[in-house]
XYZ file of C-alpha atoms in Angstrom:
441
model
C 4.196 16.282 -12.986
C 6.790 15.271 -10.412
C 4.675 16.576 -7.588
C 1.667 14.614 -8.816
C 3.766 11.513 -9.372
C 4.438 11.114 -5.679
C 1.108 12.034 -4.109
C 0.612 9.953 -0.977
C -2.423 9.231 1.143
C -0.225 7.962 4.000
C 1.246 10.830 5.988
C 3.247 11.375 9.176
C 2.270 13.488 12.173
C 5.696 14.453 13.532
C 4.252 15.747 16.791
C 2.908 12.289 17.645
C 5.989 10.395 16.441
C 8.072 9.069 19.351
C 10.934 7.771 17.232
C 10.217 4.088 17.797
C 11.179 1.692 15.002
C 7.955 -0.285 14.562
C 7.252 1.295 11.186
C 10.709 0.887 9.638
C 10.729 -2.845 10.315
C 7.397 -3.438 8.541
C 7.651 -1.151 5.514
C 7.844 -3.404 2.398
C 9.881 -0.931 0.337
C 12.121 0.342 3.172
C 10.601 3.783 2.701
C 10.893 4.922 6.334
C 13.874 6.035 8.382
C 14.130 7.396 11.921
C 16.455 10.391 12.080
C 16.875 12.810 14.990
C 14.204 11.000 16.957
C 11.493 11.283 14.292
C 10.342 9.049 11.440
C 10.767 10.226 7.867
C 8.910 8.771 4.869
C 10.925 8.574 1.648
C 8.238 9.763 -0.736
C 9.404 8.091 -3.932
C 9.556 4.669 -2.256
C 6.221 4.709 -0.431
C 3.449 2.582 -1.989
C 0.732 3.676 0.489
C 0.055 0.138 1.669
C -0.841 1.488 5.128
C 1.284 -1.048 6.992
C 2.919 1.738 9.009
C -0.535 2.985 10.037
C -1.387 -0.510 11.227
C 1.720 -0.972 13.411
C 2.333 2.542 14.787
C 1.451 2.455 18.527
C 1.398 6.265 18.749
C -0.935 6.872 15.776
C 1.687 9.065 14.146
C 0.876 7.661 10.709
C -2.490 8.542 9.254
C -4.336 8.428 5.948
C -5.651 11.345 3.934
C -9.146 11.021 2.491
C -12.056 13.260 1.541
C -14.725 14.400 4.041
C -18.354 13.372 3.605
C -19.192 16.995 2.795
C -17.523 16.473 -0.598
C -20.871 15.212 -1.921
C -22.180 18.797 -1.732
C -19.730 19.814 -4.471
C -21.649 17.916 -7.152
C -25.177 18.210 -8.529
C -25.516 14.431 -8.614
C -23.543 12.020 -6.458
C -23.127 8.264 -6.694
C -21.872 6.133 -3.819
C -19.445 3.375 -4.777
C -19.334 0.988 -1.789
C -16.501 -1.549 -1.752
C -17.488 -5.217 -1.308
C -15.658 -5.236 2.040
C -18.000 -2.480 3.253
C -20.813 -4.999 3.677
C -18.680 -7.010 6.105
C -18.663 -4.180 8.640
C -22.319 -4.628 9.657
C -23.842 -7.135 12.063
C -26.582 -9.537 10.966
C -26.774 -8.125 7.455
C -28.805 -10.389 5.180
C -29.853 -7.874 2.526
C -27.398 -5.567 0.744
C -30.282 -3.266 -0.219
C -30.447 -2.123 3.421
C -26.932 -0.665 3.205
C -27.532 0.820 -0.238
C -30.809 2.415 0.873
C -29.085 3.933 3.891
C -26.433 5.479 1.626
C -29.172 7.242 -0.325
C -30.752 8.441 2.926
C -27.309 9.701 3.960
C -27.289 12.093 1.009
C -26.244 10.235 -2.124
C -28.458 10.387 -5.199
C -27.617 6.877 -6.385
C -25.447 3.855 -5.666
C -23.311 1.666 -7.895
C -21.757 -1.404 -6.335
C -18.059 -2.003 -6.870
C -18.930 -5.700 -6.559
C -20.937 -5.361 -9.795
C -17.862 -4.019 -11.577
C -15.802 -6.812 -9.977
C -17.976 -9.401 -11.688
C -17.371 -7.678 -15.009
C -13.625 -7.609 -14.395
C -13.737 -11.315 -13.513
C -15.525 -12.059 -16.779
C -12.978 -9.982 -18.716
C -10.110 -11.780 -16.979
C -11.552 -15.161 -17.926
C -11.608 -14.056 -21.564
C -8.004 -12.792 -21.401
C -6.763 -16.036 -19.847
C -8.133 -17.917 -22.864
C -6.154 -15.763 -25.292
C -3.109 -17.627 -26.724
C -0.711 -14.693 -26.174
C -1.680 -14.166 -22.526
C 1.436 -14.000 -20.290
C 1.181 -16.558 -17.494
C 0.943 -16.440 -14.642
C -1.220 -13.341 -14.925
C -0.929 -11.114 -11.842
C -4.022 -9.302 -10.591
C -3.959 -5.498 -10.818
C -6.804 -5.022 -8.327
C -4.606 -4.096 -5.334
C -2.895 -0.764 -6.104
C -0.314 -1.275 -3.353
C 0.844 -4.517 -4.997
C 0.940 -2.898 -8.446
C 3.098 -0.097 -7.073
C 5.290 -2.594 -5.239
C 5.964 -4.453 -8.495
C 6.661 -1.175 -10.263
C 9.441 -0.216 -7.837
C 10.823 -3.593 -6.694
C 10.020 -6.250 -9.303
C 10.296 -4.650 -12.762
C 10.754 -8.014 -14.511
C 7.169 -8.910 -13.542
C 5.487 -5.800 -14.975
C 4.528 -7.552 -18.218
C 2.636 -10.184 -16.219
C 0.281 -7.674 -14.602
C -3.314 -7.808 -15.810
C -3.808 -4.631 -17.859
C -7.379 -4.017 -16.744
C -8.616 -1.194 -14.551
C -9.489 -2.162 -10.984
C -13.194 -2.746 -10.244
C -13.570 0.608 -8.471
C -12.328 2.481 -11.551
C -14.626 0.465 -13.796
C -17.504 1.171 -11.399
C -16.825 4.922 -11.472
C -16.810 4.993 -15.268
C -19.971 2.942 -15.663
C -21.757 4.871 -12.906
C -20.969 8.241 -14.481
C -22.033 7.008 -17.891
C -25.386 5.822 -16.513
C -25.857 9.071 -14.577
C -25.168 11.230 -17.647
C -27.740 9.291 -19.647
C -30.274 9.531 -16.816
C -29.808 13.173 -15.794
C -28.369 14.836 -18.870
C -25.669 16.400 -16.697
C -22.063 16.671 -17.884
C -19.462 14.397 -16.270
C -17.861 17.183 -14.231
C -21.131 17.808 -12.340
C -21.460 14.151 -11.373
C -19.530 12.850 -8.380
C -18.547 9.180 -8.217
C -17.550 8.767 -4.563
C -15.747 5.620 -3.474
C -16.043 4.291 0.094
C -12.576 2.824 0.591
C -11.157 0.239 2.987
C -7.518 1.313 2.506
C -5.282 4.322 1.759
C -3.736 2.680 -1.327
C -7.053 3.101 -3.130
C -7.099 6.789 -2.168
C -3.749 7.176 -3.880
C -4.984 5.153 -6.859
C -7.788 7.679 -7.365
C -5.504 10.706 -7.054
C -2.521 9.225 -8.889
C -3.782 6.351 -11.065
C -1.612 3.760 -12.756
C -2.508 2.370 -16.168
C -4.798 5.271 -16.971
C -4.177 8.975 -17.423
C -7.114 10.143 -15.342
C -9.318 8.423 -12.819
C -13.081 8.916 -12.973
C -13.305 8.541 -9.189
C -14.303 12.004 -7.974
C -13.572 11.531 -4.258
C -12.686 8.838 -1.743
C -14.247 8.442 1.694
C -12.977 6.150 4.442
C -15.159 3.283 5.625
C -14.343 4.314 9.189
C -15.835 7.776 8.575
C -18.996 6.653 6.760
C -19.830 3.648 8.966
C -20.873 5.451 12.205
C -22.908 8.033 10.273
C -24.710 5.305 8.350
C -25.831 3.228 11.333
C -28.683 5.523 12.361
C -30.093 5.413 8.835
C -29.924 1.627 8.693
C -32.245 1.290 11.682
C -34.930 3.533 10.200
C -34.123 3.510 6.501
C -36.703 3.858 3.785
C -36.001 0.375 2.475
C -35.672 0.254 -1.297
C -35.641 -3.048 -3.111
C -33.714 -3.906 -6.250
C -30.760 -1.598 -5.637
C -28.210 -4.411 -5.406
C -27.043 -5.773 -8.729
C -24.255 -8.210 -7.882
C -23.886 -11.774 -6.665
C -21.589 -14.041 -4.727
C -18.688 -13.617 -7.139
C -18.587 -9.841 -6.781
C -18.946 -9.736 -3.005
C -16.296 -12.468 -2.661
C -13.689 -9.995 -3.946
C -13.630 -8.513 -0.435
C -11.617 -11.464 0.889
C -8.402 -13.106 -0.204
C -8.914 -15.647 -3.024
C -12.299 -14.146 -3.863
C -11.090 -12.748 -7.169
C -9.386 -16.027 -8.065
C -12.405 -18.179 -7.261
C -14.506 -16.045 -9.620
C -12.290 -17.135 -12.532
C -13.674 -20.686 -12.370
C -10.084 -21.908 -12.684
C -8.350 -23.841 -9.920
C -4.889 -23.189 -11.338
C -4.222 -20.092 -9.249
C -2.306 -18.854 -6.220
C -3.724 -16.324 -3.742
C -1.655 -14.633 -1.038
C -2.460 -11.830 1.396
C -0.376 -9.772 3.810
C 2.473 -7.682 2.454
C 5.229 -9.988 3.726
C 3.638 -13.004 2.043
C 3.121 -10.974 -1.129
C 6.812 -10.109 -1.278
C 7.774 -13.738 -0.739
C 5.531 -14.825 -3.612
C 6.904 -12.135 -5.925
C 10.483 -13.089 -5.088
C 9.743 -16.741 -5.842
C 7.953 -15.780 -9.026
C 10.915 -13.676 -10.095
C 13.158 -16.667 -9.450
C 10.844 -18.806 -11.646
C 9.940 -21.154 -8.815
C 6.320 -21.403 -9.952
C 5.272 -23.369 -12.989
C 1.916 -24.098 -14.630
C 0.095 -21.303 -12.794
C -2.495 -19.306 -14.714
C -3.296 -16.568 -12.223
C -1.848 -14.968 -9.088
C -3.982 -12.868 -6.768
C -2.079 -10.712 -4.275
C -3.517 -8.492 -1.545
C -1.310 -6.237 0.570
C -3.698 -6.392 3.537
C -4.124 -9.473 5.691
C -7.275 -11.300 4.683
C -7.708 -9.150 1.574
C -9.630 -5.863 1.433
C -11.464 -6.753 4.661
C -8.092 -6.176 6.336
C -7.733 -2.573 5.151
C -6.712 -0.091 7.839
C -9.669 2.205 7.071
C -12.181 -0.481 8.030
C -13.770 -0.747 11.480
C -14.365 -4.489 11.823
C -11.832 -7.202 12.581
C -10.925 -8.699 9.174
C -11.627 -12.282 10.220
C -15.011 -11.398 11.654
C -15.807 -9.360 8.533
C -14.909 -12.318 6.346
C -17.287 -14.528 8.336
C -20.065 -11.964 7.982
C -19.563 -11.821 4.229
C -19.616 -15.590 3.970
C -23.007 -15.597 5.712
C -24.261 -12.778 3.470
C -23.250 -14.559 0.276
C -25.615 -17.429 1.101
C -28.533 -15.179 0.168
C -27.053 -14.011 -3.146
C -27.127 -15.411 -6.692
C -23.829 -16.601 -8.150
C -23.287 -13.710 -10.571
C -25.459 -11.093 -12.259
C -23.004 -9.439 -14.644
C -21.371 -10.721 -17.819
C -19.637 -9.365 -20.910
C -19.990 -10.227 -24.569
C -16.653 -8.545 -25.208
C -14.159 -6.463 -23.214
C -14.991 -2.738 -23.579
C -12.145 -0.267 -24.048
C -13.042 1.607 -20.857
C -12.014 -1.458 -18.848
C -8.533 -1.560 -20.357
C -5.483 0.457 -19.395
C -4.831 3.369 -21.716
C -1.151 3.721 -20.848
C 1.527 1.149 -19.989
C 2.896 0.567 -16.515
C 6.520 1.657 -16.356
C 9.332 0.734 -14.013
C 10.181 3.444 -11.488
C 13.876 3.046 -10.568
C 13.631 4.599 -7.106
C 16.017 1.997 -5.651
C 18.831 2.452 -8.160
C 22.043 3.751 -6.616
C 22.871 5.836 -9.679
C 21.659 6.330 -13.240
C 25.207 5.669 -14.497
C 25.838 1.916 -14.465
C 29.549 2.155 -13.609
C 28.930 4.648 -10.795
C 26.156 2.430 -9.469
C 28.488 -0.588 -9.581
C 31.149 1.254 -7.569
C 28.534 2.307 -5.048
C 27.293 -1.266 -4.830
C 30.819 -2.486 -4.052
C 31.227 0.226 -1.433
C 27.853 -0.663 0.030
C 28.795 -4.347 0.306
C 32.066 -3.402 2.012
C 30.237 -1.225 4.551
C 27.586 -3.864 5.167
C 30.288 -6.470 5.821
C 31.746 -4.218 8.533
C 28.388 -3.924 10.314
C 27.215 -6.488 12.919
C 24.416 -7.888 10.736
C 21.830 -7.771 13.539
C 19.253 -5.704 11.616
C 18.183 -4.244 14.956
C 16.961 -0.912 13.589
C 18.647 1.120 16.330
C 20.401 3.180 13.660
C 17.061 4.325 12.277
C 17.284 2.141 9.168
C 15.390 -1.166 8.825
C 18.496 -3.292 8.260
C 22.279 -3.180 8.116
C 22.032 -3.325 4.335
C 19.714 -0.307 4.331
C 22.118 1.615 6.579
C 25.002 0.782 4.220
C 22.906 2.096 1.332
C 22.112 5.289 3.262
C 25.823 5.806 3.956
C 26.677 5.386 0.281
C 23.926 7.814 -0.697
C 25.250 10.338 1.837
C 22.206 10.248 4.094
C 23.813 8.565 7.105
C 27.106 7.678 8.781
C 28.539 4.323 9.828
C 28.623 5.728 13.361
C 24.811 5.749 13.331
C 25.185 2.051 14.140
C 25.312 1.944 17.936
C 27.566 -1.108 17.888
C 30.054 0.462 15.463
C 29.947 3.690 17.461
C 30.653 1.827 20.708
C 33.418 -0.128 18.997
C 35.014 3.082 17.691
C 34.774 4.790 21.075
C 36.343 1.772 22.803
C 39.143 1.731 20.234
C 39.715 5.472 20.718
C 39.909 5.146 24.509
C 42.239 2.178 24.199
C 44.577 4.151 21.960
C 44.645 7.018 24.460
C 45.737 4.629 27.212
C 48.565 3.340 25.058
C 50.005 6.765 24.305
C 53.252 7.887 26.105
C 53.349 11.642 26.550
C 56.806 13.290 26.634
C 56.196 15.440 29.736
C 58.622 18.357 30.149
C 61.414 18.096 32.763
C 59.760 20.737 34.963
C 56.647 18.525 35.346
C 58.722 15.495 36.320
C 60.605 17.319 39.108
C 59.183 17.392 42.624
C 58.617 20.881 44.048
C 60.488 20.012 47.281
C 63.605 18.697 45.505
C 66.553 19.877 47.743
C 68.888 20.239 44.748
C 66.350 22.590 43.183
C 66.630 24.810 46.229
């Protein structure tokens, strides 16, 4: 169970790592250190947001995902394209062109994640009208944000919307439809998600809120996109494949989910640094009278995922143009089905606790504060930790030394040399006498 608990789609290629500190400065959970000239990812802290992939100039960080050949492992395969996938293509005015090309590529059917997004939006609207709904309700659509809250903001866990993300809902509905259509059992049907980010790969392999994901495999947009282009030019165009409207496709960009709630009393933030700032303010109760908070780890929303190929701002413009040709929404619920709800609670993961024993942790905290006070406070990262506070924590945990700080090391060396100069050595009499002393003769 432990091994499964910390599956990660973000990995490190040590051969390509040059020991720079770009990644440690941007990691939202301080999950990376540079030791002995190489980066190291602290597994239990990583939330697979992909920020290190985005900023690494040497391409030492990379994402794990399934190859396209995975569709050959199933008798019937369904493509689950993310709404942001449509924003990768130029001059797209008909979603059916993309969906038809996916079938020509080798899939037996398609099921739009944007369709499931409209259902999740409808379910969220119903939950917000319930009298016992905790407000502000925090979206659970971005798995990186959900994991961030689980490890850094445990007091906000109860505010997270306990609905499965649209891609999980899409996988369940798609498999159900395929079983009814083909008569095949679920294990012979592959629901394959085309993902814009590594966090969603992890969500499929190690889901939160549900015991088992129905997503069979996850492909990267960057892998599918070039293979799909040749089919889009000469595709056997099929009409009526798309079954979603503006609301579903809008989920691809920041504030798209919120706007689908038909409620202006919301806050939407994107980019991991902005997300953390919002969560800190929310934890400090700085927000009042908000009904909903939408948070996306990637800049611009899912269009900013590191597995995409298009610039997120250009992709957002393309999607805005595409939505002009779509109806508002095509999917609604009479009631919230059980398959949309979480089947297990989200639990706090205390990966940042100094010790399980409160008194031991308190002593370590005091020691950590003392060490941090002795450091220069520059947060330069030269020690291999993202901040002086992080270095102090590493020292207390036994993973580092105060001398890893270049300024403390230089200060200690200077003090040592100064002390040597001040010493008076009691040289023996024989060393003080000159060899040509006449009395010696």
